[in-house]
C-alpha atoms as one frame of an Amber mdcrd trajectory, in Angstrom:
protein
 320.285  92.514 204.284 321.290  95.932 203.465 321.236  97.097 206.944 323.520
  94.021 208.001 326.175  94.980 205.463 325.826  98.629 206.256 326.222  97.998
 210.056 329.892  96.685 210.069 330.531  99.459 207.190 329.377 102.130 209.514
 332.078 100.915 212.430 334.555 100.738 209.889 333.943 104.716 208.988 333.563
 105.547 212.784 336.753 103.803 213.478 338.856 105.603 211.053 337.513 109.031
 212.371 338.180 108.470 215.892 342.035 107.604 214.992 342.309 110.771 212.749
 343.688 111.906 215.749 346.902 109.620 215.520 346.644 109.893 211.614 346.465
 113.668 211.705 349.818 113.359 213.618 351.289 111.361 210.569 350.082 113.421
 207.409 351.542 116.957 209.562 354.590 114.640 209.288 354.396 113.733 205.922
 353.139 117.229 204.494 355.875 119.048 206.352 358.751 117.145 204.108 357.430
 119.216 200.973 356.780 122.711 203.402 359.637 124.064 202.043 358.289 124.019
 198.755 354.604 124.198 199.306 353.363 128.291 199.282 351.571 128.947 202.479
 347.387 129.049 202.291 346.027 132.387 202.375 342.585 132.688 201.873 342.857
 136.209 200.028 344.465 134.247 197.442 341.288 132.522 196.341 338.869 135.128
 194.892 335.315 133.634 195.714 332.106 135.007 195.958 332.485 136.905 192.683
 329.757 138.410 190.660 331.106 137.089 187.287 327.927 138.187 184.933 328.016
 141.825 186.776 324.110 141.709 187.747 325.181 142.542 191.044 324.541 138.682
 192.490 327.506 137.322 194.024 328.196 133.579 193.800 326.886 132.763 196.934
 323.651 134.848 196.109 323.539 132.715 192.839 323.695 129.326 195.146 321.071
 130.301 196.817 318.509 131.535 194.291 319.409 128.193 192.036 318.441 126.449
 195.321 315.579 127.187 196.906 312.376 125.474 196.414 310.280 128.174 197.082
 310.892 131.677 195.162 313.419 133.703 197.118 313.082 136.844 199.017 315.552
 139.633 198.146 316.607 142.322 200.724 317.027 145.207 197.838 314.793 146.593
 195.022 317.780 145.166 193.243 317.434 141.508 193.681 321.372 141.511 194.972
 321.125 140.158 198.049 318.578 137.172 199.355 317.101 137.302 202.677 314.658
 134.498 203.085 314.060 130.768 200.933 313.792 127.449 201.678 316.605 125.044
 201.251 317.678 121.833 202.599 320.707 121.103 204.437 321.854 117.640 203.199
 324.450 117.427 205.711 321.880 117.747 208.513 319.108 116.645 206.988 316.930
 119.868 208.278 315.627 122.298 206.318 316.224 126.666 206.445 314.444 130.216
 205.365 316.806 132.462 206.976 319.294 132.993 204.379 321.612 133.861 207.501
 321.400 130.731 209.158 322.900 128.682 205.603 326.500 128.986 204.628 327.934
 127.993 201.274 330.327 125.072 201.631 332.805 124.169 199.644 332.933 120.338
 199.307 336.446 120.328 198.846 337.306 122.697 200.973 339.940 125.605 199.799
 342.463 124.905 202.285 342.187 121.379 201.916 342.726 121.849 198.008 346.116
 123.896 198.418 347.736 121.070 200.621 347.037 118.500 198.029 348.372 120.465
 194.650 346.548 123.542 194.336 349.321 125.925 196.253 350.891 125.585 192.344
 347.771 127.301 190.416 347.432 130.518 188.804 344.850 132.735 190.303 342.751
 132.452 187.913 342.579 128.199 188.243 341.958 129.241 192.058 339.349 131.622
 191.066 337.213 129.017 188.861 338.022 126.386 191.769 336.360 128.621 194.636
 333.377 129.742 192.738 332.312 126.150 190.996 328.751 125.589 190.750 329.578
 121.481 191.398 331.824 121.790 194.311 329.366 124.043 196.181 326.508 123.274
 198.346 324.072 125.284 200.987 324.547 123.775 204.277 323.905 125.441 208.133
 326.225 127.522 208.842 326.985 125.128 211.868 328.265 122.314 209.715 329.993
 123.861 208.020 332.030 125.483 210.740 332.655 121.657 212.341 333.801 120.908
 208.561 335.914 123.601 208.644 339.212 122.429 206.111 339.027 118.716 206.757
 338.991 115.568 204.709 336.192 112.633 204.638 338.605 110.726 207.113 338.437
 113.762 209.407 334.954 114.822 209.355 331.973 113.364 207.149 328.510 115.433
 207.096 326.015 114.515 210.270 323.410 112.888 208.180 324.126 109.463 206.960
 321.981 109.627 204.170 324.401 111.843 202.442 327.557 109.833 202.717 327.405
 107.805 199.661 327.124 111.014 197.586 329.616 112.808 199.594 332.108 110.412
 198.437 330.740 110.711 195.180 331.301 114.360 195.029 334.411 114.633 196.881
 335.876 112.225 194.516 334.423 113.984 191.165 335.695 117.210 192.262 339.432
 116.225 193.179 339.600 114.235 189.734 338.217 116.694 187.925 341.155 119.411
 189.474 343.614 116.518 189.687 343.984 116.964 193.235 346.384 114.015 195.308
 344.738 111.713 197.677 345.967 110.785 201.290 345.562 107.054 201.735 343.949
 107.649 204.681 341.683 109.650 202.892 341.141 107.448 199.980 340.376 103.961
 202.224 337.358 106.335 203.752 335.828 107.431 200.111 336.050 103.801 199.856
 333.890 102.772 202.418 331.541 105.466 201.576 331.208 104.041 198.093 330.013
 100.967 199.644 327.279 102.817 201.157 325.708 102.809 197.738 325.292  99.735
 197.476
């Protein structure tokens, strides 16, 4: 029964990111209204990657230690930089030890986050934003370059297994920064809620 329901659910999904194309077209549209007001992204303008306990471990180096399921490898005497792990890409569903080939992903991308209310923070909001814990995850580096800055209706991780908690941490993370919806973006975090089920 499950896979019956799930079948239609998945066409539904598919459907809406093949016409982001069209879509797309129509939030540029919308977004541009409010460009006069809206601060333009930089990326310099989100301090990430910080070592905030000064043990010389970055945030990213942190991610990957908390991580792994085997003990980490460091490249230094130091323990500041990781070279080798293991760790499981959820949105591919295959598993890395090269800390090179893994990137650090923010679920809710940066970008994404300053066209939807964030362009308004203080540095320091931006700051906690870009280096927290529960919007972070270790992915290959080649998702997350396909993710790049795009929304669930744009782009949704390769691995269907991970949708349903995709949505679920998309949706924790925007509430939790009270960050706007699309409604293209919210009908697709509700279809991948029904994936729960």
């Amino acid at each position: 029964m499950k896979n019956i329901v799930f079948i239609p659910l998945l066409v539904s999904v598919l459907a809406i990111i093949s016409g982001c194309a069209v879509e797309k077209r129509d939030n540029i549209q919308q977004e541009s209204i409010s460009s006069a007001t809206q601060n333009s992204y930089n990326r310099k303008d989100w301090p990430h990657w910080i070592d905030a306990d000064a043990d010389c471990q970055n945030t990213r180096q942190e991610m990957l230690i908390a991580t792994s399921r085997v003990p980490v490898k460091f490249k230094d005497p130091r323990h500041c930089t990781v070279i080798s792990g293991e760790w499981f890409g959820v949105y591919t569903g295959k598993t890395f030890t090269k800390a090179s080939d893994v990137d650090i992903d923010h679920i809710v991308p940066l970008a994404h986050a300053h066209r939807h209310g964030a362009d308004k923070w203080t540095r320091d909001r931006r700051r906690a934003f870009a280096n927290d814990f529960e919007n972070l995850l270790v992915v290959s580096d080649s998702a997350n370059h396909s993710k790049s800055d795009q929304a669930p209706h744009e782009w949704l991780p390769p691995s269907r297994n991970y949708w349903c908690e995709y949505g679920k941490r998309w949706t924790r993370i925007k509430d939790k920064y009270r960050l706007w919806h699309s409604v293209q973006e919210q009908k697709t975090l509700e279809l991948l809620a029904e994936t729960c089920q």
